[in-house]
């Protein structure tokens, strides 16, 4: 028997002694950490159950993840090939594609769970769901039934569940509006199951696990989708999409299909009463199982915060506002002090959320949807005196924007006075979102903005020629913008983007606001204007100035004269082509300028037809009609002028020429005189009768 391999000597024994001591210290440290976590001293367990004795949270019971098996090589090859065919969508007819789907479903019978959990074939399941009929979706629901708790937590199967829930939502509405006689009967004699019941069965399956699933990396996204489906909210809004999807989410689509089929969007729709009851049940289960400490920890949790936002929004948007503000509601547990004031725990919680990049989003939801009494208390006690300093902060500034949206006219005037001294610092650091929101809200409330205009003028310098360039951050990199457009790079500097949005909002407001921008544009040299047409942020400003109702015909003539002889080159530019399209609207009522531009486009026909964006400009300007039947082009251009004049603006007077305005005044005076004569003759007839 071989002997154990040992090394001799005192040095080796000392080394072994040191290793043994290190191992024992590490084990002691790990055991102390484990005991600390179990005791719950400074650790909040997401999804754990609460012990009845001491109120501490115990550890989560780890369940064994089921294994549904793997596809063999032949099955993987078949499903990959089917996925490629569905993605390309090169079928001769709809019937052929439906037959292909039927065969794929037949081959996948009994393997649905394997496909959904497969990294290479889960995309096939998503595309199958996109193209499936209601009966096929219901069959898939039944295949997944009993396994949803595991599927929503899986990296790949969770995406299949999201797609399944979204595509099933319109079917619920269709079945609600359909009469009982129109509901299909299963050919095999099985009992008809509505999509409403299938979704409710899924919720019952997930019941009791909401606290844990709220912070799960994959399941939280599925829960948010399920809540939107239950509430009937539209999924097209960018605010809703940002709550449901991450920026890295892969969009699985089908080429050649319409946007509604390819894009997972939902319009606002009617939902059954059982769905509203299900939402109430989910909210009550969430609140009853979680205390204030846990809910507040969710407010700054990267995964739990979006879920808490959606739950809070659904709770506060219900008809029963008193119930939503009660002690047992989510808002009542987050802000138990009534009212929140300096010195209590609710005030400390709100102050912590103000400067937290994740928590501030929840505070925005509270301010936007909270009852009036709660909002007034929050604003008066915690935000009113600090709104000027809060607007300087990069994170708290977004909360200030939501506050400005809810203030009354008097409150907005007071807030504007507090923010006005900060305009210079905000402009210097390109944090113009608060200024833009303040200008827009003042325009809605019809508040005088001459003070804001003076503050912006002094912040960006009194020089008319350089003021606009400072606002758009174009002084240093104006020459770089042209080279970037040549490389077809559409990336915009954030400072330029925010400056462009501020200038566009100023252009829409008549008076001193738009006058600052119009003066700055007219003071710029022609070469600078041409360079701005090829800068993405600056070109948006030019488009807005040419199409805005606040712009005059004199301003448009000067701008168009500066762009002549360069319009042909702009038509083939990715950014500049949009300026040429805006010239069509700008030349409404200026027929001579419109024909001059059309003649210049005609000279560059060959170049424009070789470019994709050039062909788009050629089509938008109806150049084929101008080339072959100029008279018809002029008539169609005048007809489009009337359409634009009716759509843009409330009165349409800005789109009329001088002679048209004179005719309107003459007709109005004539109608008034006719009405006065008729009234006078009527009085005379009454007197004669007497």
Tab-separated table of N, CA, C and O in Angstrom, residues 302-373:
chain	number	residue	atom	x	y	z
A	302	UNK	N	-32.866	48.663	-8.066
A	302	UNK	CA	-32.900	48.822	-9.538
A	302	UNK	C	-34.011	48.032	-10.208
A	302	UNK	O	-34.585	48.493	-11.200
A	303	UNK	N	-34.323	46.839	-9.690
A	303	UNK	CA	-35.357	46.006	-10.300
A	303	UNK	C	-36.715	46.229	-9.662
A	303	UNK	O	-37.740	46.210	-10.358
A	304	UNK	N	-36.759	46.446	-8.376
A	304	UNK	CA	-38.030	46.625	-7.695
A	304	UNK	C	-38.648	47.988	-7.893
A	304	UNK	O	-39.882	48.133	-7.810
A	305	UNK	N	-37.843	49.019	-8.170
A	305	UNK	CA	-38.379	50.368	-8.323
A	305	UNK	C	-39.372	50.490	-9.481
A	305	UNK	O	-40.457	51.045	-9.290
A	306	UNK	N	-39.079	49.992	-10.697
A	306	UNK	CA	-40.090	50.102	-11.771
A	306	UNK	C	-41.391	49.387	-11.433
A	306	UNK	O	-42.478	49.869	-11.785
A	307	UNK	N	-41.302	48.244	-10.758
A	307	UNK	CA	-42.511	47.528	-10.355
A	307	UNK	C	-43.314	48.343	-9.347
A	307	UNK	O	-44.554	48.431	-9.438
A	308	UNK	N	-42.626	48.973	-8.403
A	308	UNK	CA	-43.305	49.808	-7.411
A	308	UNK	C	-43.921	51.038	-8.069
A	308	UNK	O	-45.020	51.475	-7.680
A	309	UNK	N	-43.249	51.607	-9.063
A	309	UNK	CA	-43.819	52.737	-9.808
A	309	UNK	C	-45.148	52.366	-10.442
A	309	UNK	O	-46.142	53.102	-10.344
A	310	UNK	N	-45.161	51.213	-11.114
A	310	UNK	CA	-46.375	50.792	-11.811
A	310	UNK	C	-47.504	50.490	-10.838
A	310	UNK	O	-48.663	50.874	-11.063
A	311	UNK	N	-47.199	49.805	-9.734
A	311	UNK	CA	-48.223	49.519	-8.730
A	311	UNK	C	-48.789	50.808	-8.134
A	311	UNK	O	-50.009	50.942	-7.947
A	312	UNK	N	-47.907	51.757	-7.856
A	312	UNK	CA	-48.350	53.024	-7.273
A	312	UNK	C	-49.192	53.825	-8.263
A	312	UNK	O	-50.209	54.428	-7.897
A	313	UNK	N	-48.782	53.814	-9.527
A	313	UNK	CA	-49.550	54.533	-10.551
A	313	UNK	C	-50.938	53.923	-10.716
A	313	UNK	O	-51.935	54.645	-10.846
A	314	UNK	N	-51.020	52.600	-10.736
A	314	UNK	CA	-52.319	51.941	-10.849
A	314	UNK	C	-53.191	52.221	-9.634
A	314	UNK	O	-54.404	52.419	-9.749
A	315	UNK	N	-52.582	52.247	-8.459
A	315	UNK	CA	-53.345	52.502	-7.245
A	315	UNK	C	-53.878	53.932	-7.213
A	315	UNK	O	-55.037	54.166	-6.862
A	316	UNK	N	-53.051	54.895	-7.594
A	316	UNK	CA	-53.448	56.297	-7.514
A	316	UNK	C	-54.353	56.719	-8.658
A	316	UNK	O	-55.034	57.746	-8.555
A	317	UNK	N	-54.341	55.983	-9.752
A	317	UNK	CA	-55.195	56.337	-10.891
A	317	UNK	C	-56.581	55.722	-10.796
A	317	UNK	O	-57.393	55.885	-11.702
A	318	UNK	N	-56.861	54.988	-9.715
A	318	UNK	CA	-58.186	54.400	-9.533
A	318	UNK	C	-59.196	55.490	-9.175
A	318	UNK	O	-58.842	56.597	-8.756
A	319	UNK	N	-60.449	55.169	-9.327
A	319	UNK	CA	-61.499	56.150	-9.052
A	319	UNK	C	-61.589	56.479	-7.568
A	319	UNK	O	-61.904	57.603	-7.186
A	320	UNK	N	-61.306	55.496	-6.717
A	320	UNK	CA	-61.428	55.688	-5.270
A	320	UNK	C	-60.140	56.292	-4.726
A	320	UNK	O	-59.226	55.591	-4.300
A	321	UNK	N	-60.033	57.630	-4.753
A	321	UNK	CA	-58.824	58.308	-4.292
A	321	UNK	C	-58.640	58.185	-2.776
A	321	UNK	O	-57.523	58.117	-2.280
A	322	UNK	N	-59.756	58.168	-2.033
A	322	UNK	CA	-59.637	58.061	-0.585
A	322	UNK	C	-59.023	56.747	-0.165
A	322	UNK	O	-58.202	56.684	0.758
A	323	UNK	N	-59.408	55.665	-0.864
A	323	UNK	CA	-58.842	54.362	-0.550
A	323	UNK	C	-57.364	54.307	-0.912
A	323	UNK	O	-56.562	53.677	-0.220
A	324	UNK	N	-56.997	54.960	-2.027
A	324	UNK	CA	-55.594	54.955	-2.458
A	324	UNK	C	-54.700	55.732	-1.506
A	324	UNK	O	-53.485	55.537	-1.494
A	325	UNK	N	-55.300	56.617	-0.725
A	325	UNK	CA	-54.507	57.423	0.210
A	325	UNK	C	-54.627	56.916	1.646
A	325	UNK	O	-54.197	57.583	2.580
A	326	UNK	N	-55.229	55.732	1.834
A	326	UNK	CA	-55.426	55.204	3.169
A	326	UNK	C	-54.156	54.649	3.780
A	326	UNK	O	-53.104	54.555	3.139
A	327	UNK	N	-54.258	54.257	5.043
A	327	UNK	CA	-53.096	53.752	5.779
A	327	UNK	C	-52.579	52.439	5.200
A	327	UNK	O	-51.387	52.163	5.250
A	328	UNK	N	-53.486	51.629	4.676
A	328	UNK	CA	-53.090	50.316	4.166
A	328	UNK	C	-52.756	50.334	2.672
A	328	UNK	O	-52.593	49.276	2.066
A	329	UNK	N	-52.690	51.502	2.074
A	329	UNK	CA	-52.312	51.613	0.669
A	329	UNK	C	-50.792	51.716	0.536
A	329	UNK	O	-50.071	51.884	1.526
A	330	UNK	N	-50.307	51.612	-0.707
A	330	UNK	CA	-48.859	51.722	-0.946
A	330	UNK	C	-48.376	53.116	-0.578
A	330	UNK	O	-47.350	53.284	0.095
A	331	UNK	N	-49.121	54.149	-1.016
A	331	UNK	CA	-48.728	55.518	-0.684
A	331	UNK	C	-48.803	55.764	0.816
A	331	UNK	O	-47.951	56.444	1.387
A	332	UNK	N	-49.822	55.179	1.468
A	332	UNK	CA	-49.952	55.349	2.908
A	332	UNK	C	-48.816	54.709	3.681
A	332	UNK	O	-48.416	55.214	4.739
A	333	UNK	N	-48.282	53.593	3.160
A	333	UNK	CA	-47.153	52.950	3.843
A	333	UNK	C	-45.828	53.638	3.518
A	333	UNK	O	-44.917	53.643	4.354
A	334	UNK	N	-45.715	54.202	2.322
A	334	UNK	CA	-44.491	54.934	1.990
A	334	UNK	C	-44.415	56.247	2.752
A	334	UNK	O	-43.339	56.647	3.224
A	335	UNK	N	-45.549	56.938	2.876
A	335	UNK	CA	-45.605	58.225	3.574
A	335	UNK	C	-46.649	58.137	4.680
A	335	UNK	O	-47.766	58.661	4.553
A	336	UNK	N	-46.323	57.469	5.780
A	336	UNK	CA	-47.333	57.282	6.842
A	336	UNK	C	-47.673	58.557	7.597
A	336	UNK	O	-48.743	58.655	8.190
A	337	UNK	N	-46.774	59.537	7.618
A	337	UNK	CA	-47.021	60.777	8.353
A	337	UNK	C	-47.973	61.669	7.563
A	337	UNK	O	-47.775	61.908	6.373
A	338	UNK	N	-48.990	62.174	8.222
A	338	UNK	CA	-49.982	63.027	7.576
A	338	UNK	C	-50.099	64.344	8.351
A	338	UNK	O	-50.613	64.376	9.472
A	339	UNK	N	-49.619	65.471	7.782
A	339	UNK	CA	-48.951	65.567	6.487
A	339	UNK	C	-47.440	65.377	6.621
A	339	UNK	O	-46.905	65.531	7.721
A	340	UNK	N	-46.729	65.076	5.518
A	340	UNK	CA	-45.266	65.005	5.580
A	340	UNK	C	-44.685	66.392	5.856
A	340	UNK	O	-45.002	67.353	5.161
A	341	UNK	N	-43.878	66.505	6.874
A	341	UNK	CA	-43.290	67.789	7.251
A	341	UNK	C	-41.872	67.550	7.740
A	341	UNK	O	-41.468	66.425	8.036
A	342	UNK	N	-41.105	68.637	7.803
A	342	UNK	CA	-39.716	68.539	8.240
A	342	UNK	C	-39.636	67.952	9.645
A	342	UNK	O	-40.360	68.361	10.544
A	343	UNK	N	-38.755	66.972	9.795
A	343	UNK	CA	-38.550	66.357	11.091
A	343	UNK	C	-39.129	64.980	11.231
A	343	UNK	O	-38.671	64.212	12.090
A	344	UNK	N	-40.104	64.587	10.414
A	344	UNK	CA	-40.659	63.246	10.525
A	344	UNK	C	-40.011	62.309	9.501
A	344	UNK	O	-39.246	62.730	8.633
A	345	UNK	N	-40.326	61.029	9.601
A	345	UNK	CA	-39.685	60.017	8.756
A	345	UNK	C	-40.071	60.173	7.283
A	345	UNK	O	-39.258	59.917	6.393
A	346	UNK	N	-41.290	60.566	7.020
A	346	UNK	CA	-41.717	60.743	5.627
A	346	UNK	C	-40.902	61.828	4.938
A	346	UNK	O	-40.529	61.692	3.765
A	347	UNK	N	-40.602	62.911	5.650
A	347	UNK	CA	-39.790	63.982	5.067
A	347	UNK	C	-38.380	63.496	4.771
A	347	UNK	O	-37.801	63.820	3.728
A	348	UNK	N	-37.802	62.709	5.691
A	348	UNK	CA	-36.459	62.167	5.450
A	348	UNK	C	-36.458	61.233	4.244
A	348	UNK	O	-35.510	61.235	3.444
A	349	UNK	N	-37.520	60.442	4.097
A	349	UNK	CA	-37.619	59.538	2.956
A	349	UNK	C	-37.716	60.317	1.646
A	349	UNK	O	-37.027	59.997	0.663
A	350	UNK	N	-38.534	61.356	1.609
A	350	UNK	CA	-38.679	62.169	0.394
A	350	UNK	C	-37.378	62.880	0.068
A	350	UNK	O	-36.958	62.949	-1.103
A	351	UNK	N	-36.699	63.413	1.082
A	351	UNK	CA	-35.427	64.096	0.838
A	351	UNK	C	-34.373	63.139	0.289
A	351	UNK	O	-33.537	63.523	-0.532
A	352	UNK	N	-34.412	61.876	0.729
A	352	UNK	CA	-33.485	60.888	0.185
A	352	UNK	C	-33.788	60.539	-1.259
A	352	UNK	O	-32.871	60.308	-2.061
A	353	UNK	N	-35.078	60.495	-1.615
A	353	UNK	CA	-35.442	60.178	-2.993
A	353	UNK	C	-35.091	61.296	-3.963
A	353	UNK	O	-34.841	61.041	-5.144
A	354	UNK	N	-35.080	62.536	-3.480
A	354	UNK	CA	-34.857	63.675	-4.375
A	354	UNK	C	-33.537	63.581	-5.126
A	354	UNK	O	-33.464	63.941	-6.315
A	355	UNK	N	-32.513	63.093	-4.471
A	355	UNK	CA	-31.175	63.086	-5.066
A	355	UNK	C	-30.725	61.685	-5.478
A	355	UNK	O	-29.561	61.515	-5.855
A	356	UNK	N	-31.611	60.719	-5.415
A	356	UNK	CA	-31.264	59.352	-5.803
A	356	UNK	C	-31.674	59.122	-7.258
A	356	UNK	O	-32.828	59.355	-7.621
A	357	UNK	N	-30.754	58.655	-8.127
A	357	UNK	CA	-31.100	58.473	-9.550
A	357	UNK	C	-32.241	57.494	-9.775
A	357	UNK	O	-33.001	57.640	-10.735
A	358	UNK	N	-32.374	56.490	-8.900
A	358	UNK	CA	-33.444	55.503	-9.049
A	358	UNK	C	-34.684	55.937	-8.273
A	358	UNK	O	-35.802	55.914	-8.791
A	359	UNK	N	-34.509	56.363	-7.050
A	359	UNK	CA	-35.639	56.729	-6.211
A	359	UNK	C	-36.382	57.963	-6.689
A	359	UNK	O	-37.591	58.098	-6.447
A	360	UNK	N	-35.699	58.875	-7.381
A	360	UNK	CA	-36.375	60.090	-7.845
A	360	UNK	C	-37.471	59.772	-8.858
A	360	UNK	O	-38.449	60.525	-8.977
A	361	UNK	N	-37.348	58.663	-9.548
A	361	UNK	CA	-38.390	58.281	-10.509
A	361	UNK	C	-39.687	57.927	-9.775
A	361	UNK	O	-40.781	58.223	-10.265
A	362	UNK	N	-39.561	57.279	-8.620
A	362	UNK	CA	-40.750	56.981	-7.830
A	362	UNK	C	-41.370	58.263	-7.295
A	362	UNK	O	-42.607	58.405	-7.266
A	363	UNK	N	-40.543	59.213	-6.897
A	363	UNK	CA	-41.063	60.488	-6.397
A	363	UNK	C	-41.791	61.252	-7.506
A	363	UNK	O	-42.781	61.943	-7.254
A	364	UNK	N	-41.311	61.131	-8.735
A	364	UNK	CA	-42.014	61.747	-9.871
A	364	UNK	C	-43.412	61.171	-10.020
A	364	UNK	O	-44.376	61.904	-10.286
A	365	UNK	N	-43.543	59.845	-9.866
A	365	UNK	CA	-44.865	59.207	-9.957
A	365	UNK	C	-45.770	59.688	-8.837
A	365	UNK	O	-46.968	59.954	-9.048
A	366	UNK	N	-45.223	59.820	-7.624
A	366	UNK	CA	-46.025	60.293	-6.486
A	366	UNK	C	-46.535	61.706	-6.747
A	366	UNK	O	-47.721	62.012	-6.543
A	367	UNK	N	-45.662	62.584	-7.223
A	367	UNK	CA	-46.055	63.972	-7.458
A	367	UNK	C	-47.066	64.069	-8.593
A	367	UNK	O	-48.012	64.865	-8.550
A	368	UNK	N	-46.905	63.241	-9.616
A	368	UNK	CA	-47.794	63.313	-10.774
A	368	UNK	C	-49.190	62.787	-10.465
A	368	UNK	O	-50.192	63.359	-10.923
A	369	UNK	N	-49.296	61.699	-9.676
A	369	UNK	CA	-50.585	61.025	-9.493
A	369	UNK	C	-51.168	61.162	-8.093
A	369	UNK	O	-52.285	60.675	-7.864
A	370	UNK	N	-50.450	61.759	-7.167
A	370	UNK	CA	-50.951	61.839	-5.790
A	370	UNK	C	-52.194	62.721	-5.714
A	370	UNK	O	-52.374	63.646	-6.523
A	371	UNK	N	-53.085	62.450	-4.772
A	371	UNK	CA	-54.245	63.342	-4.576
A	371	UNK	C	-53.802	64.766	-4.273
A	371	UNK	O	-52.687	65.011	-3.801
A	372	UNK	N	-54.692	65.711	-4.565
A	372	UNK	CA	-54.342	67.124	-4.398
A	372	UNK	C	-53.900	67.475	-3.000
A	372	UNK	O	-52.965	68.256	-2.803
A	373	UNK	N	-54.543	66.897	-2.004
A	373	UNK	CA	-54.191	67.198	-0.610
A	373	UNK	C	-52.765	66.755	-0.303
A	373	UNK	O	-51.995	67.494	0.330
